[in-house]
Short mmCIF file of C-alpha atoms and ligand atoms in Angstrom, two decimals:
data_model
loop_
_atom_site.label_atom_id
_atom_site.label_comp_id
_atom_site.label_asym_id
_atom_site.label_seq_id
_atom_site.Cartn_x
_atom_site.Cartn_y
_atom_site.Cartn_z
CA MET B 238 54.16 130.02 128.28
CA SER B 239 57.99 130.38 129.42
CA SER B 240 59.85 127.81 131.17
CA LEU B 241 57.96 125.18 129.16
CA GLY B 242 60.95 124.20 127.31
CA LYS B 243 60.64 126.16 123.73
CA GLY B 244 64.68 126.78 123.94
CA ILE B 245 65.05 122.90 124.49
CA CYS B 246 62.85 122.20 121.72
CA ALA B 247 63.97 125.09 119.50
CA ALA B 248 67.84 123.24 120.26
CA SER B 249 66.79 120.48 119.83
CA LEU B 250 64.95 120.27 116.43
CA GLY B 251 68.73 122.28 115.73
CA ARG B 252 70.09 119.20 116.84
CA LEU B 253 67.56 117.13 114.83
CA LEU B 254 68.21 118.80 111.62
CA LYS B 255 72.30 119.10 111.56
CA ALA B 256 71.79 115.02 112.46
CA ARG B 257 70.41 115.00 108.39
CA ASP B 258 73.10 117.24 107.08
CA ILE B 259 70.82 120.50 107.31
CA SER B 260 72.79 123.75 108.43
CA VAL B 261 70.82 126.05 111.41
CA THR B 262 70.92 128.82 112.95
CA ILE B 263 68.93 129.66 115.73
CA GLN B 264 67.51 133.18 116.72
CA LYS B 265 64.97 134.00 119.60
CA PHE B 266 62.65 136.88 119.88
CA ASP B 267 62.42 137.97 123.46
CA PRO B 268 59.45 140.38 123.77
CA TYR B 269 60.29 142.85 126.57
CA ILE B 270 61.96 146.06 126.31
CA ASN B 271 64.87 145.98 127.81
CA VAL B 272 67.71 146.29 124.92
CA ASP B 273 69.30 143.00 126.17
CA PRO B 274 68.87 141.09 129.46
CA GLY B 275 72.33 142.56 130.87
CA THR B 276 70.30 145.00 132.66
CA MET B 277 68.25 142.60 134.27
CA ASN B 278 67.91 140.98 137.98
CA PRO B 279 69.03 137.49 137.38
CA PHE B 280 66.47 136.91 140.12
CA GLN B 281 64.12 138.19 137.04
CA HIS B 282 66.04 136.54 134.44
CA GLY B 283 68.05 133.92 135.28
CA GLU B 284 71.60 134.28 133.51
CA VAL B 285 72.66 136.50 131.00
CA PHE B 286 74.87 134.82 128.37
CA VAL B 287 77.35 136.49 126.72
CA THR B 288 78.44 135.46 123.20
CA GLU B 289 81.84 135.42 121.14
CA ASP B 290 80.78 138.81 120.08
CA GLY B 291 80.05 140.21 123.23
CA GLY B 292 76.73 139.57 123.12
CA GLU B 293 74.38 139.98 126.23
CA THR B 294 71.95 137.15 125.21
CA ASP B 295 68.56 135.39 126.88
CA LEU B 296 70.13 131.93 128.38
CA ASP B 297 68.28 129.78 125.68
CA LEU B 298 71.48 130.80 123.58
CA GLY B 299 73.57 128.75 126.04
CA HIS B 300 71.04 125.54 124.87
CA TYR B 301 71.18 126.41 121.44
CA GLU B 302 74.92 126.87 121.44
CA ARG B 303 75.23 123.45 123.66
CA PHE B 304 72.72 121.25 121.58
CA ILE B 305 74.16 122.68 117.80
CA ASP B 306 77.35 123.01 119.30
CA GLU B 307 78.34 126.09 117.13
CA ASN B 308 78.85 129.45 118.66
CA LEU B 309 75.82 132.30 117.92
CA SER B 310 76.46 135.93 117.74
CA LYS B 311 74.02 138.68 119.39
CA TYR B 312 72.59 138.99 116.13
CA ASN B 313 70.80 136.01 117.48
CA ASN B 314 68.69 137.15 120.15
CA PHE B 315 66.53 140.25 119.46
CA THR B 316 64.44 142.03 121.90
CA SER B 317 61.29 144.35 121.65
CA GLY B 318 63.57 147.15 122.88
CA VAL B 319 66.17 146.87 120.18
CA ILE B 320 63.52 146.78 117.17
CA TYR B 321 61.93 149.91 119.02
CA LYS B 322 65.24 151.59 119.52
CA THR B 323 66.72 150.55 115.80
CA VAL B 324 63.29 151.83 114.53
CA ILE B 325 63.49 155.21 116.37
CA ASP B 326 66.88 156.03 115.83
CA ASN B 327 65.92 155.15 112.00
CA GLU B 328 62.82 158.13 112.30
CA ARG B 329 65.16 160.42 114.29
CA LYS B 330 67.89 159.75 111.00
CA GLY B 331 65.09 160.59 108.77
CA LYS B 332 64.94 157.02 107.25
CA TYR B 333 61.05 157.59 106.81
CA LEU B 334 60.96 160.83 106.38
CA GLY B 335 57.03 161.68 105.71
CA SER B 336 55.66 158.56 107.67
CA THR B 337 53.94 158.00 110.12
CA ILE B 338 55.98 155.16 112.33
CA GLN B 339 53.50 152.59 113.25
CA VAL B 340 54.22 149.30 114.63
CA ILE B 341 52.59 147.86 111.23
CA PRO B 342 54.06 148.23 108.73
CA HIS B 343 57.70 149.62 110.49
CA VAL B 344 58.00 147.61 113.74
CA THR B 345 57.05 144.28 112.02
CA ASP B 346 59.31 145.29 108.62
CA GLU B 347 61.91 145.79 111.18
CA ILE B 348 61.43 142.33 113.21
CA LYS B 349 61.22 140.55 109.68
CA ARG B 350 64.82 141.97 108.71
CA SER B 351 66.08 140.45 112.20
CA ILE B 352 65.28 137.51 111.47
CA LYS B 353 67.83 138.06 107.92
CA ARG B 354 70.39 139.82 110.34
CA THR B 355 71.01 136.40 111.91
CA LEU B 356 72.73 134.95 109.49
CA GLN B 357 74.71 137.82 108.81
CA ASN B 358 76.34 137.29 105.58
CA LYS B 359 76.39 133.23 106.66
CA LYS B 360 74.17 130.66 104.64
CA VAL B 361 72.15 127.94 106.43
CA ASP B 362 69.47 125.80 105.26
CA ILE B 363 67.15 126.73 108.16
CA VAL B 364 66.84 129.29 110.34
CA ILE B 365 65.20 128.44 113.43
CA THR B 366 63.33 131.38 115.37
CA GLU B 367 61.84 131.12 118.81
CA ILE B 368 59.57 133.61 119.74
CA GLY B 369 59.42 134.14 124.18
CA GLY B 370 56.24 134.87 125.84
CA THR B 371 52.59 133.51 125.60
CA VAL B 372 50.20 133.57 122.61
CA GLY B 373 47.69 135.80 123.16
CA ASP B 374 50.56 138.69 125.32
CA ILE B 375 50.15 142.03 124.75
CA GLU B 376 53.76 142.64 123.87
CA SER B 377 54.42 139.23 122.03
CA LEU B 378 51.57 140.38 118.89
CA PRO B 379 54.23 142.94 116.85
CA PHE B 380 56.31 139.48 116.84
CA LEU B 381 53.77 136.98 115.78
CA GLU B 382 52.43 139.47 113.49
CA ALA B 383 55.79 139.80 111.71
CA ILE B 384 56.02 136.22 111.22
CA ARG B 385 52.45 135.92 109.70
CA GLN B 386 53.94 138.49 107.46
CA PHE B 387 56.89 136.75 106.65
CA LYS B 388 55.10 133.28 104.82
CA LYS B 389 54.34 135.28 102.35
CA ASP B 390 57.11 137.56 101.94
CA VAL B 391 59.55 134.28 101.26
CA GLY B 392 57.00 131.96 99.93
CA MET B 393 54.29 130.35 101.91
CA GLU B 394 56.48 126.88 101.57
CA ASN B 395 59.45 128.09 103.01
CA VAL B 396 57.83 128.80 106.66
CA LEU B 397 56.42 126.33 109.13
CA TYR B 398 54.91 127.24 112.51
CA VAL B 399 55.73 125.13 115.58
CA HIS B 400 53.71 126.06 118.51
CA VAL B 401 54.93 124.38 121.75
CA THR B 402 51.62 124.04 124.27
CA TYR B 403 51.18 122.88 127.71
CA VAL B 404 48.73 119.96 128.34
CA PRO B 405 48.38 119.75 132.22
CA TYR B 406 48.10 116.46 134.44
CA LEU B 407 45.03 117.09 136.73
CA LYS B 408 46.08 114.12 139.67
CA THR B 409 42.97 114.54 141.33
CA THR B 410 41.03 112.95 138.33
CA GLY B 411 44.13 111.62 137.18
CA GLU B 412 43.48 113.34 133.48
CA LEU B 413 45.60 115.15 130.74
CA LYS B 414 43.75 118.08 129.84
CA THR B 415 43.77 119.38 126.35
CA LYS B 416 41.71 122.75 126.53
CA PRO B 417 44.54 124.96 126.95
CA THR B 418 46.23 123.80 123.88
CA GLN B 419 42.51 124.38 122.47
CA HIS B 420 42.74 127.82 123.29
CA SER B 421 45.90 128.79 122.63
CA VAL B 422 45.53 127.41 119.17
CA LYS B 423 42.51 129.32 119.08
CA GLU B 424 44.23 133.09 120.13
CA LEU B 425 47.13 132.05 117.19
CA ARG B 426 44.51 131.29 115.18
CA SER B 427 42.78 134.65 116.03
CA ILE B 428 45.91 136.74 114.40
CA GLY B 429 46.08 134.78 111.04
CA ILE B 430 48.70 131.87 112.14
CA GLN B 431 47.64 128.00 112.15
CA PRO B 432 50.13 126.16 113.44
CA ASP B 433 51.75 123.73 111.65
CA ILE B 434 52.92 121.79 114.27
CA ILE B 435 51.95 121.08 117.86
CA VAL B 436 54.59 119.92 120.39
CA CYS B 437 52.77 119.26 123.52
CA ARG B 438 54.69 119.17 126.82
CA SER B 439 53.54 116.89 129.44
CA GLU B 440 54.57 115.30 132.87
CA ILE B 441 52.80 111.73 130.94
CA LYS B 442 52.31 110.36 127.91
CA LEU B 443 49.22 111.50 125.82
CA SER B 444 47.60 108.42 124.70
CA ASP B 445 46.57 108.13 120.84
CA ASP B 446 42.87 108.94 121.98
CA LEU B 447 43.88 112.58 123.26
CA LYS B 448 45.97 113.36 120.22
CA ASN B 449 43.42 112.40 118.17
CA LYS B 450 41.46 115.26 119.88
CA ILE B 451 44.14 117.93 119.69
CA CYS B 452 44.68 117.07 116.19
CA LEU B 453 40.44 117.17 115.50
CA PHE B 454 40.43 120.54 117.37
CA CYS B 455 43.57 121.77 116.07
CA ASP B 456 43.77 121.20 112.62
CA ILE B 457 47.17 118.47 112.70
CA GLU B 458 47.77 115.81 111.19
CA LYS B 459 48.80 113.11 113.89
CA GLU B 460 52.46 113.31 112.71
CA ALA B 461 52.26 116.51 113.24
CA ASN B 462 51.50 116.15 116.79
CA ILE B 463 54.56 115.80 118.84
CA ASN B 464 54.59 114.74 122.68
CA ALA B 465 57.55 115.94 124.65
CA VAL B 466 56.97 114.24 127.84
CA ASP B 467 59.35 115.39 130.82
CA ALA B 468 62.40 114.01 130.24
CA LYS B 469 64.85 112.42 133.29
CA HIS B 470 67.94 114.20 131.62
CA LEU B 471 68.00 117.62 129.72
CA TYR B 472 70.25 116.20 126.61
CA GLU B 473 67.53 112.79 125.86
CA VAL B 474 65.55 115.64 124.44
CA PRO B 475 66.65 115.46 121.30
CA LEU B 476 66.23 111.60 121.31
CA MET B 477 63.02 111.32 122.24
CA LEU B 478 61.43 114.36 120.00
CA ARG B 479 63.43 112.31 117.04
CA ASP B 480 61.51 109.60 117.96
CA GLU B 481 58.32 111.14 118.00
CA GLY B 482 59.26 112.20 113.93
CA PHE B 483 59.69 115.67 114.87
CA ASP B 484 62.73 116.41 112.00
CA SER B 485 60.64 114.15 109.65
CA ILE B 486 57.51 115.93 110.03
CA VAL B 487 59.12 119.45 109.23
CA LEU B 488 61.25 118.19 106.54
CA SER B 489 58.45 116.96 104.83
CA LYS B 490 56.36 119.72 105.71
CA LEU B 491 59.30 122.19 104.35
CA LYS B 492 59.39 119.60 101.63
CA MET B 493 63.02 119.36 101.84
CA ASN B 494 65.57 116.80 101.74
CA ASN B 495 65.20 113.97 104.26
CA LYS B 496 68.70 112.81 104.52
CA LEU B 497 69.28 110.03 107.34
CA SER B 498 70.01 110.93 110.55
CA ASN B 499 73.05 110.42 112.23
CA LEU B 500 72.68 111.08 115.80
CA LYS B 501 75.30 108.68 116.62
CA ASP B 502 77.58 110.95 119.27
CA TRP B 503 74.55 112.18 120.54
CA GLU B 504 73.08 108.39 121.69
CA LYS B 505 76.63 108.06 122.92
CA LEU B 506 76.56 111.01 125.43
CA VAL B 507 72.75 110.32 126.42
CA ASN B 508 74.12 106.53 126.83
CA THR B 509 76.95 107.91 129.22
CA ILE B 510 74.55 109.98 130.93
CA ARG B 511 72.29 107.08 131.89
CA ASN B 512 75.07 105.07 133.40
CA LEU B 513 77.14 108.06 134.96
CA ASN B 514 78.89 105.88 138.38
CA GLY B 515 79.77 107.70 141.48
CA THR B 516 78.89 111.16 142.63
CA VAL B 517 80.95 114.11 142.74
CA THR B 518 79.52 117.16 144.77
CA ILE B 519 80.46 120.83 144.32
CA GLY B 520 79.05 123.81 146.62
CA ILE B 521 78.23 126.45 144.23
CA VAL B 522 78.55 129.95 146.74
CA GLY B 523 76.31 132.25 145.10
CA LYS B 524 73.86 134.92 146.14
CA TYR B 525 71.47 133.92 143.36
CA THR B 526 71.21 130.32 144.48
CA THR B 527 67.34 129.95 144.98
CA LEU B 528 67.06 130.68 140.82
CA LYS B 529 69.45 127.89 139.97
CA ASP B 530 68.88 129.43 136.09
CA ALA B 531 71.25 132.58 137.32
CA TYR B 532 73.79 129.99 137.04
CA LEU B 533 72.65 127.88 134.32
CA SER B 534 75.87 127.36 132.24
CA ILE B 535 77.90 126.62 135.07
CA ALA B 536 75.70 124.23 136.12
CA GLU B 537 75.83 122.42 132.42
CA ALA B 538 79.60 122.96 132.44
CA LEU B 539 80.40 121.27 135.62
CA LYS B 540 78.24 118.21 134.42
CA HIS B 541 80.03 118.37 131.43
CA GLY B 542 82.69 117.68 133.26
CA GLY B 543 80.81 114.91 135.22
CA TYR B 544 80.02 113.06 132.06
CA PHE B 545 83.78 112.92 130.58
CA PHE B 546 84.90 111.15 134.07
CA LYS B 547 81.43 109.24 133.77
CA LYS B 548 80.70 110.80 137.26
CA ASN B 549 77.05 112.19 138.19
CA ILE B 550 77.83 115.85 139.92
CA GLU B 551 75.91 117.00 142.69
CA ILE B 552 75.63 120.55 143.44
CA LYS B 553 74.74 122.17 146.46
CA TRP B 554 73.55 125.50 146.25
CA ILE B 555 74.65 127.48 149.12
CA ASN B 556 73.54 130.91 149.67
CA SER B 557 76.93 132.93 150.12
CA GLU B 558 74.91 135.24 153.15
CA ILE B 559 74.50 132.30 155.33
CA LEU B 560 78.74 131.70 154.99
CA ASP B 561 79.06 135.16 155.99
CA LYS B 562 79.99 133.74 160.01
CA LEU B 563 81.65 130.34 158.44
CA TYR B 564 82.92 129.11 161.79
CA ASP B 565 78.82 128.76 162.65
CA ASN B 566 78.32 127.02 159.29
CA LYS B 567 80.99 124.70 158.55
CA ASP B 568 78.83 122.17 158.20
CA TYR B 569 77.61 123.69 155.27
CA LEU B 570 80.64 122.34 153.56
CA SER B 571 81.16 119.06 155.21
CA GLU B 572 79.82 116.85 152.33
CA ILE B 573 81.98 118.72 149.51
CA ASP B 574 84.27 117.66 146.97
CA GLY B 575 85.17 121.15 145.59
CA ILE B 576 84.14 124.58 145.82
CA LEU B 577 82.88 127.01 142.92
CA VAL B 578 82.39 130.84 143.53
CA PRO B 579 80.67 132.23 140.36
CA GLY B 580 80.46 135.65 139.30
CA GLY B 581 77.85 138.28 140.40
CA PHE B 582 77.90 142.09 141.44
CA GLY B 583 77.59 144.18 144.24
CA ILE B 584 78.84 143.57 148.06
CA ARG B 585 75.78 141.55 148.90
CA GLY B 586 77.19 137.85 149.83
CA ILE B 587 80.76 139.49 149.47
CA ASN B 588 81.81 138.33 153.00
CA GLY B 589 80.94 134.62 152.79
CA LYS B 590 82.57 134.21 149.28
CA ILE B 591 85.70 135.42 151.16
CA ASN B 592 85.15 132.88 154.11
CA VAL B 593 84.94 129.98 151.45
CA ILE B 594 87.83 130.92 149.36
CA LYS B 595 89.74 130.78 152.67
CA PHE B 596 88.04 127.83 153.80
CA ALA B 597 88.94 126.14 150.41
CA ARG B 598 92.50 127.74 150.17
CA GLU B 599 93.86 126.37 153.85
CA ARG B 600 91.95 123.27 153.63
CA LYS B 601 93.36 122.37 150.17
CA ILE B 602 89.96 121.64 148.78
CA PRO B 603 89.99 122.26 145.03
CA PHE B 604 88.49 125.77 144.23
CA PHE B 605 87.64 126.94 141.20
CA GLY B 606 86.53 130.98 140.65
CA ILE B 607 84.99 132.80 138.26
CA CYS B 608 85.34 136.34 137.38
CA LEU B 609 83.82 137.55 140.71
CA GLY B 610 85.34 134.54 142.16
CA MET B 611 88.58 134.95 140.66
CA GLN B 612 87.87 138.95 142.06
CA CYS B 613 87.03 137.32 145.63
CA ALA B 614 90.31 134.73 145.79
CA VAL B 615 92.24 138.12 145.41
CA ILE B 616 90.51 140.01 147.90
CA GLU B 617 90.84 136.86 150.66
CA PHE B 618 94.32 136.26 149.52
CA SER B 619 95.42 140.14 149.87
CA ARG B 620 93.82 140.33 153.49
CA ASN B 621 94.64 136.85 154.92
CA VAL B 622 98.07 135.92 153.46
CA LEU B 623 99.61 139.73 152.35
CA GLY B 624 98.03 141.27 155.86
CA LEU B 625 96.29 144.31 154.29
CA LYS B 626 93.41 143.66 156.07
CA ASP B 627 91.56 146.27 154.10
CA ALA B 628 92.31 144.83 151.18
CA ASN B 629 89.09 145.51 148.38
CA SER B 630 87.68 145.82 145.36
CA SER B 631 86.68 149.39 144.68
CA GLU B 632 83.41 148.21 143.86
CA PHE B 633 82.27 147.60 146.77
CA ASP B 634 84.42 150.51 148.63
CA HIS B 635 85.51 153.32 147.09
CA SER B 636 87.81 154.53 149.54
CA THR B 637 89.69 151.45 150.26
CA LYS B 638 93.35 152.06 150.91
CA ASN B 639 94.40 148.67 149.55
CA PRO B 640 92.05 148.54 145.91
CA VAL B 641 93.70 145.49 145.22
CA ILE B 642 90.60 144.81 142.58
CA ASP B 643 89.81 148.14 140.84
CA ILE B 644 87.65 149.79 137.75
CA MET B 645 89.51 149.19 134.43
CA PRO B 646 90.94 152.91 133.03
CA GLU B 647 88.67 152.71 130.48
CA GLN B 648 85.47 152.32 132.58
CA GLU B 649 86.19 155.08 134.86
CA THR B 650 84.19 157.74 132.03
CA ILE B 651 81.70 155.05 131.11
CA LYS B 652 78.29 156.47 132.25
CA ASN B 653 75.76 154.28 130.77
CA LYS B 654 75.03 150.69 132.47
CA GLY B 655 74.04 149.00 129.17
CA GLY B 656 76.63 147.20 127.18
CA THR B 657 79.40 148.67 128.72
CA MET B 658 81.41 146.26 130.24
CA ARG B 659 84.30 144.40 128.78
CA LEU B 660 82.21 141.86 126.91
CA GLY B 661 83.11 138.84 124.51
CA ARG B 662 85.90 137.20 123.62
CA TYR B 663 89.68 138.00 124.25
CA PRO B 664 93.16 136.54 124.07
CA CYS B 665 94.76 135.08 126.73
CA LYS B 666 98.54 133.87 127.00
CA ILE B 667 99.21 131.11 129.48
CA LYS B 668 102.25 130.37 131.68
CA LYS B 669 103.93 127.00 130.89
CA GLY B 670 103.65 124.54 133.45
CA SER B 671 100.33 126.05 135.21
CA LEU B 672 97.62 124.36 136.49
CA ALA B 673 96.06 126.38 133.21
CA TYR B 674 98.24 125.16 130.43
CA LYS B 675 97.83 121.36 131.49
CA ALA B 676 94.18 122.02 131.01
CA TYR B 677 94.27 123.69 127.72
CA LYS B 678 97.87 122.23 126.37
CA LYS B 679 98.35 125.60 124.25
CA GLU B 680 99.51 128.71 125.32
CA VAL B 681 97.41 131.55 123.71
CA ILE B 682 93.37 130.62 124.73
CA PHE B 683 90.61 133.10 123.58
CA GLU B 684 87.55 132.98 126.53
CA ARG B 685 84.54 135.18 126.48
CA HIS B 686 84.22 138.22 129.36
CA ARG B 687 81.63 140.52 131.11
CA HIS B 688 82.72 142.58 133.77
CA ARG B 689 84.30 146.46 134.75
CA TYR B 690 86.82 145.71 137.48
CA GLU B 691 90.20 143.16 137.09
CA LEU B 692 93.35 142.36 139.37
CA ASN B 693 95.39 145.97 140.04
CA ASN B 694 98.79 145.60 138.66
CA TYR B 695 99.69 147.71 141.39
CA TYR B 696 99.62 144.62 143.99
CA ARG B 697 100.62 142.00 141.45
CA GLU B 698 104.59 141.47 141.99
CA LEU B 699 103.70 141.29 146.14
CA ILE B 700 100.52 138.87 145.23
CA GLU B 701 102.79 136.22 143.00
CA LYS B 702 105.64 136.50 145.38
CA ALA B 703 103.27 135.45 148.32
CA GLY B 704 101.95 132.18 146.67
CA LEU B 705 98.66 133.40 144.39
CA GLU B 706 100.56 133.28 140.44
CA ALA B 707 99.08 135.22 137.82
CA THR B 708 99.10 132.52 135.13
CA GLY B 709 97.08 134.02 132.21
CA ILE B 710 97.60 137.22 131.01
CA TYR B 711 95.49 139.26 128.28
CA GLN B 712 98.77 140.83 126.67
CA GLU B 713 97.77 143.62 124.89
CA LYS B 714 96.36 145.58 128.09
CA ASN B 715 98.82 143.38 130.69
CA LEU B 716 95.61 142.17 132.40
CA VAL B 717 95.54 139.17 134.60
CA GLU B 718 93.18 136.94 133.10
CA ILE B 719 94.00 133.65 135.59
CA VAL B 720 95.67 133.27 138.98
CA GLU B 721 95.99 130.25 141.12
CA ILE B 722 98.26 128.51 144.13
CA SER B 723 100.72 125.77 142.67
CA ASP B 724 101.48 124.77 146.65
CA HIS B 725 97.47 123.56 146.17
CA PRO B 726 96.12 120.45 144.89
CA TRP B 727 93.87 122.87 142.16
CA PHE B 728 92.99 126.56 143.05
CA VAL B 729 92.47 128.13 140.18
CA ALA B 730 90.77 131.28 139.87
CA VAL B 731 89.83 133.31 136.19
CA GLN B 732 88.49 136.94 135.34
CA PHE B 733 86.28 135.34 132.03
CA HIS B 734 83.44 133.33 131.63
CA PRO B 735 84.79 129.81 130.94
CA GLU B 736 81.19 128.08 131.42
CA PHE B 737 79.82 129.68 128.12
CA LYS B 738 82.19 127.27 125.46
CA SER B 739 81.88 124.29 127.81
CA ARG B 740 79.41 121.53 125.23
CA PRO B 741 77.69 118.45 126.68
CA SER B 742 80.70 116.13 124.80
CA LYS B 743 83.77 118.39 124.66
CA PRO B 744 84.08 119.38 128.32
CA HIS B 745 85.52 122.72 128.83
CA PRO B 746 89.29 122.02 129.82
CA LEU B 747 89.16 123.93 133.28
CA PHE B 748 85.66 122.48 134.35
CA ARG B 749 86.87 119.20 133.02
CA ASP B 750 90.09 119.41 135.59
CA PHE B 751 88.52 121.01 138.90
CA ILE B 752 86.09 117.91 138.04
CA SER B 753 89.19 115.34 137.94
CA ALA B 754 90.36 117.19 141.37
CA ALA B 755 87.20 116.93 143.43
CA ILE B 756 87.57 113.09 142.11
CA LYS B 757 90.32 112.82 143.65
CA TYR B 758 89.90 114.93 146.82
CA SER B 759 86.58 112.53 147.30
CA SER B 760 88.45 109.64 146.95
CA LEU B 761 91.15 110.96 150.10
CA ASN B 762 88.12 112.43 151.72
CA LYS B 763 86.37 108.62 151.88
CA ARG B 764 89.86 107.53 152.90
CA LYS B 765 90.01 109.82 156.21
CA LYS B 766 86.28 108.89 156.82
N1 LIG J 803 81.45 142.48 139.44
C1 LIG J 803 82.48 142.33 138.70
C2 LIG J 803 82.91 143.28 138.35
O1 LIG J 803 82.54 143.85 137.15
C3 LIG J 803 82.97 140.39 138.79
C4 LIG J 803 81.55 140.65 137.17
C5 LIG J 803 81.17 139.11 137.20
O2 LIG J 803 81.80 138.31 137.38
N2 LIG J 803 80.72 138.91 135.63
O3 LIG J 803 84.31 143.24 136.88
#
């Protein structure tokens, strides 16, 4: 079922295999009909993870990238929507002339093609395919049928099935129950799939007796029963799964060379995480704060910045709507060492974001704005420093006299909402001497995008003269990518999404420097108290 940790399990396996010098890629199949998650409400689906090539993908791809430390592409995520769309488009083109198009074989064939499409001419030793949803759901059936057939297509010895199940703990009787595992395995078998390995997710450790019971009912060997107990830290999971012998059994079943595992870097990372010293508190001010998954990569990138300084990052989730009347709500911000305003869409909660940015700017609290966060910083500055009281984004007010943030010209004629934003990787030239340059230490950087609006160049000179400097430019189209205030300890806002490129052992330079500024602010703050 969802939220069980299949994504982390797939990502961890990828890490473990790479540690044995085996090349991998990971893909996700999502059984819903949307072509991609880009048009879904973040409350439904969590964050939309953007790939270098502009794919709007499932947040599990973020886990994959962070764990295997490789950039993936839009071809690493396929939904039912995209599969059916391809099949129907092909039907219209006449590719199957004469045939009746059916789930089997046309849809299942397309799914099998998608497993291979992930490779995009690259060669890897192992493709890990995660299928979202729950065994028994109607909508995931074509995917399960396709992977059943796939075994015959590529050779029985070249495919193995890992089933991630839930072993609930019943507090009242103090026992773990294996029934849900038995039943989902029965369900899988009824569609012709016998799992080779079962990963049992549980709150507490499974006893040998319980493991034996699962092996007996589900026809697997003891070594193929992997227990994934709740981990304290996300990044501990690969080590826990290694200790359970997960990668060894995968390789022995695939009859692949079992090279010695080298997880030194990962062990070092986990050791750092277990020995953090001191806490820095960052406030994330957004409108989806009740669902933390909506800002997953941002939260991870902040933690990565913390690991660099061996600090624990406490995130205070602040609903921007509460800050609409900031001056009645200042307590929300009293313990905070840095403020981050993330991306988003629509007008709800905008005033709260603008209020909090004013607060950060005036009180010299480290501030990091991302995408909509940068746009709000520009609106705030225009209203409160330039005195353009009605400054706004045309996203929120079509008829504003001062659209300091405006729709990109090439976006104006676009009618379709799905997949039409400025997406993916673009270069940005950084001004020497800026905070951004201090972070990146280079002049040309590449970052991922997902937006339709931008800083309106008509106001650029005015804004810069008043102290909000444009320090990063996409030169080809002369678009402002980074703004910052030099007369402030750390006030940086970016039009792109740096969070997608941060990795646990390689924090993104902007997140690292933001945390560094927050650490300084926190010690100053403590001294004042
Ligand atoms: N809504 C804004 C735009 O489309 C910001 C998007 C974002 O934050 N990802 O430009």
